[in-house]
Every structure is written in structure tokens, then in C-alpha cells.
CSV table of C-alpha atoms in Angstrom, one decimal:
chain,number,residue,atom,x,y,z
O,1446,UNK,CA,55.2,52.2,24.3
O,1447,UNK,CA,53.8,55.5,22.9
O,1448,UNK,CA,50.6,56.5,24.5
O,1449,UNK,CA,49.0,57.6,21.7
O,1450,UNK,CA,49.0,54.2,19.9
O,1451,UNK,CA,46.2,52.5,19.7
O,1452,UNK,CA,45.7,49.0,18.4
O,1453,UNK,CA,42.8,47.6,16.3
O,1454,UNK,CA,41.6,45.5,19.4
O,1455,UNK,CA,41.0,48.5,21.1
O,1456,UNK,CA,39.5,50.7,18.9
O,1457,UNK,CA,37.2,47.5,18.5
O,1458,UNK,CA,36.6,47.3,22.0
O,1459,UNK,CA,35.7,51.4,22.3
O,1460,UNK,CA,32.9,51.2,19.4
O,1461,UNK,CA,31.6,47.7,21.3
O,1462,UNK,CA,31.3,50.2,24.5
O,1463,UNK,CA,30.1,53.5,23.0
O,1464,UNK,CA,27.7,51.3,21.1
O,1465,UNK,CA,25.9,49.7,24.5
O,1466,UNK,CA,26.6,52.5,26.6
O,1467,UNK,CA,23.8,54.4,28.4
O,1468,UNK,CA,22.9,57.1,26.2
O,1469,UNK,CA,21.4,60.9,28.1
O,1470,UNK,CA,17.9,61.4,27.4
O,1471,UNK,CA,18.9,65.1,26.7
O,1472,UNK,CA,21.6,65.4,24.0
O,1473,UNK,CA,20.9,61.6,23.3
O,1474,UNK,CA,24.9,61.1,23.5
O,1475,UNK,CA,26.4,58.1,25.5
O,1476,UNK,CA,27.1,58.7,28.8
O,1477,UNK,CA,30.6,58.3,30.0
O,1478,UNK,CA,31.9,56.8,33.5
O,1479,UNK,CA,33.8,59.4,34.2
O,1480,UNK,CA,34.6,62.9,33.0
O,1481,UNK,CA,31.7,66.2,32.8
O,1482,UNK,CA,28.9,63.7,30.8
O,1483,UNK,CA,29.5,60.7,33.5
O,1484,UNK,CA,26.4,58.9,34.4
O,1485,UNK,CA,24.5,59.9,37.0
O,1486,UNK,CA,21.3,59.1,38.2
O,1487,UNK,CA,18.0,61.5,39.5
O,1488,UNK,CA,16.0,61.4,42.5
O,1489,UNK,CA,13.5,60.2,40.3
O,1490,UNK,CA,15.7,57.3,39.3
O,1491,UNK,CA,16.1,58.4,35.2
O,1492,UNK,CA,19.9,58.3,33.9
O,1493,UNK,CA,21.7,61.2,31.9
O,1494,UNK,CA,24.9,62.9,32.0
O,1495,UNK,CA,25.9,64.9,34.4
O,1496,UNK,CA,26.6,68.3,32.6
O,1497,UNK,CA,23.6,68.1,30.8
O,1498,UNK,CA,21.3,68.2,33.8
O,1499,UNK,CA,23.5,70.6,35.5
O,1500,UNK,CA,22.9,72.7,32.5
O,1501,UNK,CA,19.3,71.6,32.7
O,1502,UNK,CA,19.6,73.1,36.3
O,1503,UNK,CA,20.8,76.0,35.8
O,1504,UNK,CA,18.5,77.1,32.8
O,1505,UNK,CA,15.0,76.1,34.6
O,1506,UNK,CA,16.6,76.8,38.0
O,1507,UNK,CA,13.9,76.8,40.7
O,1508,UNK,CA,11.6,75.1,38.1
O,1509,UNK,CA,14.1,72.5,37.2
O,1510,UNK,CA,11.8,68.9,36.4
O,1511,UNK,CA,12.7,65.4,35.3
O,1512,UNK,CA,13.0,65.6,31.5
O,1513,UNK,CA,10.9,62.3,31.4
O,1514,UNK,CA,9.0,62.2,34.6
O,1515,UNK,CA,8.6,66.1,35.4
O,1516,UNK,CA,9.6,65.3,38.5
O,1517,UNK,CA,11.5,68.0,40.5
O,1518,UNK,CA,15.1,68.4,40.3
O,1519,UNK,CA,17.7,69.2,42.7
O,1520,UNK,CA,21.3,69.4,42.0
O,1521,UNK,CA,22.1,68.0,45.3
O,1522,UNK,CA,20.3,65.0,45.1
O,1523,UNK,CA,21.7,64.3,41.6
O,1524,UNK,CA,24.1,60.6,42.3
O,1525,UNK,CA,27.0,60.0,40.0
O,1526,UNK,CA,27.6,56.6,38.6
O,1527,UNK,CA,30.7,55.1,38.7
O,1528,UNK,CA,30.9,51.8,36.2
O,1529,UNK,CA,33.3,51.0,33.4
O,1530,UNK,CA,30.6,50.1,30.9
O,1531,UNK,CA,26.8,50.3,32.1
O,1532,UNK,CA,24.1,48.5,29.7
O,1533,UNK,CA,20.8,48.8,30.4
O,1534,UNK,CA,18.3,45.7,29.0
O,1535,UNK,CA,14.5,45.8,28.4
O,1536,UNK,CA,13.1,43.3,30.5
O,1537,UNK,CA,9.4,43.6,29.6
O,1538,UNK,CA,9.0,41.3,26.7
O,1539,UNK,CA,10.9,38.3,29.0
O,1540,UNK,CA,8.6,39.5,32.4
O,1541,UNK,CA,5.5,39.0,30.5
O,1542,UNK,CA,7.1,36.0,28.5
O,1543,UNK,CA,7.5,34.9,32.0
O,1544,UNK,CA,4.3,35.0,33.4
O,1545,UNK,CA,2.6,33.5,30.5
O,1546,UNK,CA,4.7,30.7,30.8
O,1547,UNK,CA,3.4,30.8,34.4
O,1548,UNK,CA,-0.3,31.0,34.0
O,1549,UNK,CA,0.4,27.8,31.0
O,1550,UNK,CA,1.6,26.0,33.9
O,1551,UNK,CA,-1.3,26.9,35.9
O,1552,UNK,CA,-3.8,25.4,33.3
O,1553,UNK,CA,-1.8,22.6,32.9
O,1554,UNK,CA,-2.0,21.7,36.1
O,1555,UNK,CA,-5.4,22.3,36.4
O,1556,UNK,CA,-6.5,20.4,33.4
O,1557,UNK,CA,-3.8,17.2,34.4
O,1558,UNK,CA,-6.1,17.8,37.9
O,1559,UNK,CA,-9.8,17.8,35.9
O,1560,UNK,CA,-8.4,15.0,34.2
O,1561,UNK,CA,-7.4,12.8,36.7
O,1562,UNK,CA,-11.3,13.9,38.5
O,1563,UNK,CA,-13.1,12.8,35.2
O,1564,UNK,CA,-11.1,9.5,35.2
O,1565,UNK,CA,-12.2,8.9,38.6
O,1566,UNK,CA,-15.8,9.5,37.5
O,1567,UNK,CA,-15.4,7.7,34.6
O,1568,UNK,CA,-14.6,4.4,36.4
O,1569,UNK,CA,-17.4,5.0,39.2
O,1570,UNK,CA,-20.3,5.2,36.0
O,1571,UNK,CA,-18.6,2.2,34.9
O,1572,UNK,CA,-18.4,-0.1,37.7
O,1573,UNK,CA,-22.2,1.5,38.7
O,1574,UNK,CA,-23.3,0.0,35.1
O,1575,UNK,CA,-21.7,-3.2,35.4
O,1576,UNK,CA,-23.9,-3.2,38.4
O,1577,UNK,CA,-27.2,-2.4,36.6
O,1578,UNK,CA,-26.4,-4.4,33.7
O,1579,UNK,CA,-25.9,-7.5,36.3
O,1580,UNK,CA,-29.2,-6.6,37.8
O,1581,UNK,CA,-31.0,-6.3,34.8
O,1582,UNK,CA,-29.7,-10.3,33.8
O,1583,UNK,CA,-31.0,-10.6,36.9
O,1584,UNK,CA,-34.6,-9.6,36.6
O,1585,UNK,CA,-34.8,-10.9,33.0
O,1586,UNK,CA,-34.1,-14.2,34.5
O,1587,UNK,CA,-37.1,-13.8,37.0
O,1588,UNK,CA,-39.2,-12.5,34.3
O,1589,UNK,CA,-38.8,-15.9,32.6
O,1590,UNK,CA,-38.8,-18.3,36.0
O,1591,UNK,CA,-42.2,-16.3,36.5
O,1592,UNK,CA,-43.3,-17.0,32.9
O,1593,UNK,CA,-42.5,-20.7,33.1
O,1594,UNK,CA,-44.2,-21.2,36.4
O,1595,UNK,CA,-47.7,-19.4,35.4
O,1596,UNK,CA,-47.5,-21.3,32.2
O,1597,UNK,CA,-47.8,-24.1,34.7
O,1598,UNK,CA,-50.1,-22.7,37.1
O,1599,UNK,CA,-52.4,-20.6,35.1
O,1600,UNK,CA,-55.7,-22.0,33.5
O,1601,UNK,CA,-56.7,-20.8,29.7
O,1602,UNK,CA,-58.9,-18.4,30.0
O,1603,UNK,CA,-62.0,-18.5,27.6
O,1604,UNK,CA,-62.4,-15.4,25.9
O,1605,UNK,CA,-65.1,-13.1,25.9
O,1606,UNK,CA,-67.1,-12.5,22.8
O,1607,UNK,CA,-67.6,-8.8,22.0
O,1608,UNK,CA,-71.2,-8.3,19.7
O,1609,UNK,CA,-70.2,-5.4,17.5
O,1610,UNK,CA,-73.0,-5.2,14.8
O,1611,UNK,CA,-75.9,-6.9,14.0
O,1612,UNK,CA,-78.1,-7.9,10.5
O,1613,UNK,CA,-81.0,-9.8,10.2
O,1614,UNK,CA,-80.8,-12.5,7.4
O,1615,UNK,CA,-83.4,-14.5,6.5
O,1616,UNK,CA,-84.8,-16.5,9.8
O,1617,UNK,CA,-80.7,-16.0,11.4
O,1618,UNK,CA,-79.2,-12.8,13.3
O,1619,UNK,CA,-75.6,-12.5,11.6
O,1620,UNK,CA,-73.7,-10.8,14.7
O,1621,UNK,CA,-70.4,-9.2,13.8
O,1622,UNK,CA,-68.5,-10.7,16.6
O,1623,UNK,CA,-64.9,-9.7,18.1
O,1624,UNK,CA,-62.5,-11.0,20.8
O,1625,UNK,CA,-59.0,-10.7,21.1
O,1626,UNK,CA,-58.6,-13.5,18.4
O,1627,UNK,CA,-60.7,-13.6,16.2
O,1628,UNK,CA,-63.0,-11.4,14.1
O,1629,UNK,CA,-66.1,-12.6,12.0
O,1630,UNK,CA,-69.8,-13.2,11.9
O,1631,UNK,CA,-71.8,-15.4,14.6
O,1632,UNK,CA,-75.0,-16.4,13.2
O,1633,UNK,CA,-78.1,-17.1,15.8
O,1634,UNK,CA,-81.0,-19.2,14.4
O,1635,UNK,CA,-84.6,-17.2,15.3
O,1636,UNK,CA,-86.1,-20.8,15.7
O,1637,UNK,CA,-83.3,-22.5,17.4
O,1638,UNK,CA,-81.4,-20.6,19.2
O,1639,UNK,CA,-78.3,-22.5,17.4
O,1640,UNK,CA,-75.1,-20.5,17.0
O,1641,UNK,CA,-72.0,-20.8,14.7
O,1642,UNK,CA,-69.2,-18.1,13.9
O,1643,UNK,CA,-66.9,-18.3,11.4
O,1644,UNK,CA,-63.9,-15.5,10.8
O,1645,UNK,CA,-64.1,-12.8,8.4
O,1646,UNK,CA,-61.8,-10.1,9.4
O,1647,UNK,CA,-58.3,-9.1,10.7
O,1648,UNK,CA,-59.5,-6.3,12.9
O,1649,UNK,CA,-62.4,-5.3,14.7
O,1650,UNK,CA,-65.8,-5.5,12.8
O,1651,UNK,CA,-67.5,-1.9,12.9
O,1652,UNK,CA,-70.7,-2.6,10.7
O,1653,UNK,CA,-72.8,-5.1,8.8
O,1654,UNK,CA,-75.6,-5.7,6.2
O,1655,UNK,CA,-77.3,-8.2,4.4
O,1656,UNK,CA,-79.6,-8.6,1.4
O,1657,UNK,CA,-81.2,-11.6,0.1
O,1658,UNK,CA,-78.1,-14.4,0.8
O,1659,UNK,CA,-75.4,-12.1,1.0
O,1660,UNK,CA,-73.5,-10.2,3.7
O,1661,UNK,CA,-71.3,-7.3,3.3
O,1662,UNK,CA,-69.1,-6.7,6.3
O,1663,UNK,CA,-66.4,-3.5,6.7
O,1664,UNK,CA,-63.7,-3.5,9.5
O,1665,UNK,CA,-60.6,-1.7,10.6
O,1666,UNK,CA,-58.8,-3.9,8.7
O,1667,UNK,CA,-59.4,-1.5,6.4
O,1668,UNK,CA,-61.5,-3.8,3.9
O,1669,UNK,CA,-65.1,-4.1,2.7
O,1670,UNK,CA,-66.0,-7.7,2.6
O,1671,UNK,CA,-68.8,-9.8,0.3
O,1672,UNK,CA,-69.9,-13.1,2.3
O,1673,UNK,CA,-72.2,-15.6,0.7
O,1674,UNK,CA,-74.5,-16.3,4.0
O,1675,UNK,CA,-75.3,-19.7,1.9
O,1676,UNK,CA,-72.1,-21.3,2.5
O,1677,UNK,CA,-70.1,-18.7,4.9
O,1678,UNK,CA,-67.4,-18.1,2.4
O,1679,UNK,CA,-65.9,-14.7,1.3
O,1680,UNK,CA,-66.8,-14.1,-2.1
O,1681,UNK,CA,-64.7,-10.8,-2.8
O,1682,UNK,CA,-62.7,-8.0,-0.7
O,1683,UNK,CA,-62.5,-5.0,-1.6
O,1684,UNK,CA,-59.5,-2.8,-0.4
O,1685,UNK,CA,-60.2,0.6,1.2
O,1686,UNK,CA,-58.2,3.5,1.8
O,1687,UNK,CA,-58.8,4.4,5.5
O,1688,UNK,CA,-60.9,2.2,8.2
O,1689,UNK,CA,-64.5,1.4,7.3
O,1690,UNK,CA,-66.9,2.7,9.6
O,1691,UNK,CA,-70.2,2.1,7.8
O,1692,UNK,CA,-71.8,-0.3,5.0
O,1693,UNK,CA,-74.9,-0.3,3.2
O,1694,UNK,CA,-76.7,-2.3,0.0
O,1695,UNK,CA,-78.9,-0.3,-2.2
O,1696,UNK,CA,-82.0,-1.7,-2.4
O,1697,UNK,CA,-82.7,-0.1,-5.9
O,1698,UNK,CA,-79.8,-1.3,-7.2
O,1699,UNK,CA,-78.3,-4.9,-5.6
O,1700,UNK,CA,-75.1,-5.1,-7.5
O,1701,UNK,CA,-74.5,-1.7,-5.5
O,1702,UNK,CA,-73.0,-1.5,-2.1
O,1703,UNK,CA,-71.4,1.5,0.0
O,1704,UNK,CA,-69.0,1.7,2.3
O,1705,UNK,CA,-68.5,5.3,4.7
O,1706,UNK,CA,-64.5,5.3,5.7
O,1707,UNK,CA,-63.0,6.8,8.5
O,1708,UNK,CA,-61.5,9.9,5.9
O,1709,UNK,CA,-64.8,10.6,5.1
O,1710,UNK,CA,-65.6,9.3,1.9
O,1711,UNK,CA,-68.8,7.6,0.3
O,1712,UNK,CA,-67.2,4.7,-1.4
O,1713,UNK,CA,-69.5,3.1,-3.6
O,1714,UNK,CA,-68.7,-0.3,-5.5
O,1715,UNK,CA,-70.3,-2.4,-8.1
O,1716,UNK,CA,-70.1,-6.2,-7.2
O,1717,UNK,CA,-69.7,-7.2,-11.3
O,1718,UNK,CA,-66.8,-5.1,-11.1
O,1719,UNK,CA,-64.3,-6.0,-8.5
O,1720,UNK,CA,-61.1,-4.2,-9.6
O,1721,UNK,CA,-61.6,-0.7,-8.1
O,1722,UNK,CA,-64.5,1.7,-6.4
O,1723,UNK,CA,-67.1,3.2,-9.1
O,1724,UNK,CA,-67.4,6.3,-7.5
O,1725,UNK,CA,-65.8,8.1,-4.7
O,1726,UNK,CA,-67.9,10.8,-2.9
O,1727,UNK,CA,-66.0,13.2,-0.4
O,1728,UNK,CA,-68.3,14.3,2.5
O,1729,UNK,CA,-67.5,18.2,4.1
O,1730,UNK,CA,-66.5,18.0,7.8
O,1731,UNK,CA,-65.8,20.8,10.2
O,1732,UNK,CA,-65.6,18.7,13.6
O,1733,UNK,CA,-64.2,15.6,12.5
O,1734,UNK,CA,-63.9,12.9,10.1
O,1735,UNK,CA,-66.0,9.4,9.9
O,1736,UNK,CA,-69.2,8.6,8.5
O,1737,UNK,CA,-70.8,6.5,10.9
O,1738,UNK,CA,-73.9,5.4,9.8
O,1739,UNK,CA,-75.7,5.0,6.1
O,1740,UNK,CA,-79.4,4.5,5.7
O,1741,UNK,CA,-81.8,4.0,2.4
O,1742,UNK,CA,-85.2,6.2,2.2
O,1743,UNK,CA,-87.1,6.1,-0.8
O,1744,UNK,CA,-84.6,7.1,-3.8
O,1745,UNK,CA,-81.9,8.1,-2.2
O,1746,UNK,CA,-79.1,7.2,0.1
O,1747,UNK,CA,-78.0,9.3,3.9
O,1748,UNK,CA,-75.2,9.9,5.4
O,1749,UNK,CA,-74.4,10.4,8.7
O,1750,UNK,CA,-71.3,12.2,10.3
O,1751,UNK,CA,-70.2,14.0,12.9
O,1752,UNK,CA,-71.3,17.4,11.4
O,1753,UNK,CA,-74.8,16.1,10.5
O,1754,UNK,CA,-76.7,14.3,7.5
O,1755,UNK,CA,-76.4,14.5,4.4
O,1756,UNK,CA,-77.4,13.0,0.8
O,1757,UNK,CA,-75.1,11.6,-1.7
O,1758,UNK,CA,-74.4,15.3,-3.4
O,1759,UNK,CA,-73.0,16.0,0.0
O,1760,UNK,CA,-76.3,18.5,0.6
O,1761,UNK,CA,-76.7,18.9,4.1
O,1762,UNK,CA,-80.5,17.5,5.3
O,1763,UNK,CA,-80.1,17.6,9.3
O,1764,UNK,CA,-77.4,19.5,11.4
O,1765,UNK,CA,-75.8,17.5,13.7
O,1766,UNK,CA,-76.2,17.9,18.1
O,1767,UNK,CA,-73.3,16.6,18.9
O,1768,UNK,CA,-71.9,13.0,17.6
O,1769,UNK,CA,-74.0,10.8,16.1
O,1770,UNK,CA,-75.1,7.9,17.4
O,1771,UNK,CA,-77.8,6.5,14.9
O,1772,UNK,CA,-80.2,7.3,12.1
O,1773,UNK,CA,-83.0,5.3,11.0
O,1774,UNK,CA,-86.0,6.3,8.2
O,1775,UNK,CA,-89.7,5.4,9.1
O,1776,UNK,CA,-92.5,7.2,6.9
O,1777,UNK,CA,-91.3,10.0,5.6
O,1778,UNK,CA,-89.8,11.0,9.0
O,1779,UNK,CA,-86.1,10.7,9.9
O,1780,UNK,CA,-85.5,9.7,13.3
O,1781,UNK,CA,-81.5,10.8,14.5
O,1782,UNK,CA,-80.0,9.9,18.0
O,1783,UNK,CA,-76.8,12.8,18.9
O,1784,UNK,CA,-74.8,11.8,21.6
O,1785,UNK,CA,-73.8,15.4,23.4
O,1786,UNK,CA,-74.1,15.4,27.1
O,1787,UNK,CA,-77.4,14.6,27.9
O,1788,UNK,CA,-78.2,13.3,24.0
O,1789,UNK,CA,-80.6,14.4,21.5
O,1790,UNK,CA,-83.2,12.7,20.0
O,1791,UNK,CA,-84.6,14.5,16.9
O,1792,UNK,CA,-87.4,13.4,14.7
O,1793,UNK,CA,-87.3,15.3,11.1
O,1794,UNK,CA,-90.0,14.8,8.2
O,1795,UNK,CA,-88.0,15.0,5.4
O,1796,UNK,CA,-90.3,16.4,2.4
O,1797,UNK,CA,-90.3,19.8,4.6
O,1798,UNK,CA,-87.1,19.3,6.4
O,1799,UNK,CA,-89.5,20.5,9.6
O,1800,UNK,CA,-88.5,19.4,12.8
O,1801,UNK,CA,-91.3,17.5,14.6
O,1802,UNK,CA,-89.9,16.4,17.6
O,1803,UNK,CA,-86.6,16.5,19.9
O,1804,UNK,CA,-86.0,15.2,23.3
O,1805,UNK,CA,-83.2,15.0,25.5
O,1806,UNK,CA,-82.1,11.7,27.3
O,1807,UNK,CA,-79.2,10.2,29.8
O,1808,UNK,CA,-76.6,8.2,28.3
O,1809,UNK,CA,-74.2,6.4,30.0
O,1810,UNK,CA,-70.7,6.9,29.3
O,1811,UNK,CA,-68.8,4.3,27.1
O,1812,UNK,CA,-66.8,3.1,24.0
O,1813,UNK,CA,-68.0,5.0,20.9
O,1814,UNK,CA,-68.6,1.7,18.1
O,1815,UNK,CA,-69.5,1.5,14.6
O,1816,UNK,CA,-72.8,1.3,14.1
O,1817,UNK,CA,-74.9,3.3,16.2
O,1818,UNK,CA,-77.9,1.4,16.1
O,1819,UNK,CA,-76.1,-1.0,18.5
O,1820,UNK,CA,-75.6,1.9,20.9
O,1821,UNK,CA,-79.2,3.7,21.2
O,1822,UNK,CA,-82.3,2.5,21.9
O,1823,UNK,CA,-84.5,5.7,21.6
O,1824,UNK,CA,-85.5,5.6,17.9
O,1825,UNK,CA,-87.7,2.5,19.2
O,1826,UNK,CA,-89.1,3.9,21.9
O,1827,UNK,CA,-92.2,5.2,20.5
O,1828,UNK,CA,-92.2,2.9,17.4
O,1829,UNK,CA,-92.5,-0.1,19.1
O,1830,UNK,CA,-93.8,0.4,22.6
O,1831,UNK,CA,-91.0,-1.4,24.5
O,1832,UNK,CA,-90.5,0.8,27.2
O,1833,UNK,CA,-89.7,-1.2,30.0
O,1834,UNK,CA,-87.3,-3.3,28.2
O,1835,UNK,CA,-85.0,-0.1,27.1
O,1836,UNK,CA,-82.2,-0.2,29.3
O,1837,UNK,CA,-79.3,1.9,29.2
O,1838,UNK,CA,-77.0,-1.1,29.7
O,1839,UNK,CA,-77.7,-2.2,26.5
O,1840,UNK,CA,-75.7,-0.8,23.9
O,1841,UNK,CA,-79.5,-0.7,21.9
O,1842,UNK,CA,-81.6,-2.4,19.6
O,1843,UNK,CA,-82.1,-3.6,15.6
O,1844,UNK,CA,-85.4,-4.0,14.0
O,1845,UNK,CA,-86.3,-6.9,11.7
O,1846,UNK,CA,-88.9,-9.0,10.3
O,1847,UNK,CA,-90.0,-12.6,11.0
O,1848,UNK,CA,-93.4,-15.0,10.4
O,1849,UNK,CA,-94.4,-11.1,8.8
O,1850,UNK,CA,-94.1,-9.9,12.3
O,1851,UNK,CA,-91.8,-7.0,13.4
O,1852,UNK,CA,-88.8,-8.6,15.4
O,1853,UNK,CA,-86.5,-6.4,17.4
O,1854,UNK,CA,-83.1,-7.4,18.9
O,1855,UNK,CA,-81.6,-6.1,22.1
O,1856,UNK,CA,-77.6,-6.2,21.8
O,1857,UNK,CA,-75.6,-6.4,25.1
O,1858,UNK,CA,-71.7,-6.8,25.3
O,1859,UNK,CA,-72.1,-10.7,24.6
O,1860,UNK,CA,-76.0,-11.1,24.5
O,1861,UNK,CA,-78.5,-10.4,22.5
O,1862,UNK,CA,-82.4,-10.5,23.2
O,1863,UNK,CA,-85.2,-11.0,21.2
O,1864,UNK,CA,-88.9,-8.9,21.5
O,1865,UNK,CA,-92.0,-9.8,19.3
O,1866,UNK,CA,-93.7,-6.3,19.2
């Protein structure tokens, strides 16, 4: 066969070759295996064909470097390549496709390992709340053995009456009396010493006046209530929109009556109306709400708060030493009680607003109530002469009338004492 023919196989097969052959980094021409541009391979470890770096050589001569590296070159240390087709791949995209694959292994295995810890954990809080629920049954199945067995051991109790306020009415004390049951008034005969209650109230009682036969009663029930004292029936409640603190008739006026709430407002209602308040009067305050106490002298109508005393136009007539305790009217002088530390005692006349007299006194530590003529004695102390009688035990004392003769009333938790003066 004639050497120079060439079939189409083999002029395919050349252009495969010459197409993946290893092409010199210096004329950028493929590389041959054999022949002047045969591979060959630097010091360095770069391929290109051999008469190109020999020409490289020979052009830089001592100064002959790596066209790529700039590494130096010698001639002598330049290795041919002998290979009938050399192809070079790019193994950096599958090396790092590699070790991703590697470190995703790595967190699989790890999370398949956290996984199989939380399961473990999972099961211990499970079994360890089985447990607690188990004892729990338990205990709640003590609690009502224990139950059943003091219901069977245990005696009732009576409980104790609690003497919140006090009014005078007629020839009876009307008590505003509390316990943990029951809320209402406890009337004491003068003559007989003969007691009755009957209820009133949801909540605790905090005050309570009377005039001619009827009682007016406010409570933390958040009501002011109208009692016939004839017959011991309600007659009308009025709802309020805080806790009462304080009540009061006007004796000017008897179809009148005032209540003093816990937000501070003079409430005042007429009895022949019974649908809503006929006036609403807000009191100033600066150290806290609640007006504890009301009082009549001559025309007008004082309240006391925790700031101080004042009139129905919310005028200020006494600044207040602390928190008051009680106010009461006597002559033209007002006589205040301020429980702050040791207590103030403070007599005022009231035409010149002049301070006549104040004097400090102990007070024992206790529940703050209602009415705070049930907790100090001191306004009576030089009124009625009852020295030895004032103790500080007693939460403190009520004045009335009976036979013409001035009466006062010495309120304990759950007594109450009487003192001809």
C-alpha cells in the first residue's frame, strides 16, 4: 500500500490527538511525542516543547527562568517525554467536589450521632415524667385521705367576730361587724346588753352612720347601703364606683347622704332619687387616694384624706402629718389624729385656721381600717377625762348620747366598752 494514503479513520484519529494533546506554554502549539517540539518536562515540573525552551535557553542564557514559575532553567535538567498521546485533566473542580462530599458526610454523621443523643434524652424526660406524674396521683390521693380524716377529726371552729365601725342609734350601738362569713350590723342594747346581727354586706364593712331610724352602711363591696334600723331591712343600695371608705348624713339636709370612695371622690346621693349620684366631687391627692373619714361642722361638710382636710369645693383647711387616722369637730375647734411614726395630734380652730395645739403620741403598729375613730383614742383624751381607760390596745373610742348624758364607747377586736363621763 502507498505510504502516502491516508484514510478518513486516520485523519480522524490525528485531529482527535492534536486536539487533546499537551499544548507548549510558549508558542501555545501541541506538543509532539517525538520529533524537535516533543514533550518534555522542567526541573520545575511545567511541560513545553523541547525546541522552544532550548531556544528559550539559548536567548536568556545564564538568565534562562521557568516561563510560568520563573524558576531557573538548565538545559541539562530539561526530561523528554516519551508517550503516544499525553492529556492532561483539571482535577480541581472534582478535589474540592470531593471533599465537600467529605465534610457532608461528616455532618451527617454527626447530626445521625446528635440525633440518636436527643432520642436518648428524650425517653429519660419521659420516663422521669411518668414518674412525677405517678407521684403527683399519689399526693393528690393523700391530700384527700387527709381531708376526709380531719373532716372527721376536726371540731367547727366558731368564728371570731371582727367590730369594724360603730354608730350610736337611739338607746342601741349598731356595730358594723365582719368574720370570714358574714358582713352586717350587730346591734347592742345600752339597757340590756342584748345583741342581734343581721347581714348587710358582701365584703368587709369600712364605716357607718345613723340618723333618726336609719342606717347608712358603705363596704368594699363596693356599695352604699340604706337600712331601716326599725325593722333591719335594706331599703335601697346604691352602686359605687370604687370601694367605699367613708359615709356621712347631712344633718341639714336628711334626704342627703355622702359616701368618700377609695378613688377619691365625694359621692353625694339624694335618698328620693335612687337611680344615680347627684353630684360627684373629685378630691386633689398627691400621696395617695382614699377619703377616710367625713365629718359635719356647722354648714359645711370635711373631708379627710391622706393629703389633709378639706371642704366640699376641694379647698384645703388642714395639711395632713402623715395618714389620717380621725377627725372630729367640737366648738369651733377641729380636732385631727395623723398616724406618722410617732402620730400627731393637732387641734385647729377653724374661723382662723390657727393651730392651737399638737402633740405627739405612740401608736402601736396594726391594720389600717375604715373609720378612724375606731382606731385613736386621743381626740378624747382631754374632752372627756378618761385617761386611765385609753389604752393602746384598743383600736379607740365613739362618743354618743344617752339619758342626756355623754356616752362613750371603747371598741376592741370583738368588744366594746361603755364609759358614762
Amino acid at each position: 500500500m502507498d505510504d502516502d494514503f491516508v484514510t478518513p479513520k486516520k485523519i480522524k484519529l490525528d485531529e482527535e490527538n492534536n486536539e487533546n494533546a499537551v499544548e507548549c506554554t510558549i508558542c501555545y502549539e501541541p506538543c509532539t511525542s517525538s520529533g524537535p517540539h516533543q514533550l518534555c518536562a522542567l526541573k520545575c515540573g511545567h511541560l513545553m516543547g523541547y525546541s522552544c525552551i532550548e531556544k528559550w535557553y539559548l536567548k536568556e542564557k545564564k538568565n534562562a527562568k521557568c516561563p510560568l514559575c520563573q524558576q531557573p532553567v538548565q538545559m541539562r535538567q530539561v526530561v523528554r517525554l516519551f508517550a503516544a498521546n499525553t492529556v492532561v485533566l483539571d482535577a480541581r473542580e472534582r478535589d474540592e467536589a470531593y471533599l465537600k462530599m467529605e465534610q457532608a458526610q461528616q455532618q451527617r454523621d454527626q447530626m445521625l450521632k446528635s440525633n440518636q443523643e436527643l432520642q436518648k434524652e428524650n425517653s429519660r424526660l419521659l420516663l422521669q415524667m411518668q414518674i412525677l406524674k405517678d407521684q403527683l396521683q399519689e399526693l393528690k390521693e393523700e391530700k384527700v385521705k387527709l381531708k376526709q380524716q380531719l373532716a372527721r377529726t376536726a371540731f367547727k371552729e366558731e368564728k371570731k367576730t371582727m367590730i369594724k365601725a360603730m354608730t350610736f342609734n337611739r338607746s342601741n350601738m349598731v356595730c358594723g361587724t365582719s368574720n370570714d362569713q358574714q358582713h352586717g350590723f350587730t346591734r347592742i342594747s345600752i339597757e340590756t346588753k342584748h345583741t342581734s346581727f343581721y347581714p348587710v354586706h358582701t365584703h368587709e364593712i369600712r364605716d357607718i352612720h345613723s340618723s333618726n331610724d336609719l342606717l347608712v352602711s358603705t363596704s368594699l363591696d363596693k356599695t352604699l347601703v340604706l337600712t331601716d334600723a326599725r325593722s333591719d331591712t335594706k331599703t335601697h343600695t346604691y352602686l359605687l364606683n370604687g370601694f367605699g371608705w367613708s359615709c356621712q348624713f347631712d344633718p341639714l339636709q336628711p334626704h342627703l347622704i355622702y359616701c368618700g370612695t377609695h378613688a377619691n371622690q365625694l359621692v353625694q346621693f339624694d335618698i328620693r332619687i335612687t337611680d344615680k349620684p347627684s353630684k360627684i366631687v373629685d378630691i386633689p391627692f398627691r400621696k395617695g387616694k382614699g377619703i377616710h373619714a367625713l365629718l359635719h361642722c356647722d354648714q359645711d361638710l370635711l373631708v379627710g384624706t391622706f393629703d389633709g382636710i378639706y371642704d366640699t369645693q376641694a379647698n384645703l383647711i388642714q395639711e395632713g402629718d402623715g395618714v389620717l387616722t380621725c377627725i372630729d369637730y367640737d366648738d369651733g375647734y377641729l380636732l385631727s389624729c395623723w398616724k406618722e411614726g410617732q402620730g400627731t395630734a393637732i387641734v385647729q380652730q377653724l374661723d382662723t385656721k390657727q393651730i392651737t395645739k399638737s402633740i405627739s403620741y405612740p401608736i402601736e403598729p396594726g391594720p389600717l381600717m375604715a373609720r378612724s375613730r375606731i382606731q385613736d383614742s386621743i381626740l378624747y383624751l382631754a374632752r372627756y377625762g378618761i385617761h386611765s381607760h385609753l389604752e393602746t390596745k384598743a383600736h379607740g373610742f365613739f362618743k354618743g348620747m344617752h339619758r342626756d348624758k355623754p356616752l362613750v364607747a371603747g371598741v376592741y377586736d370583738d368588744l366594746v366598752r361603755l364609759w358614762h363621763t
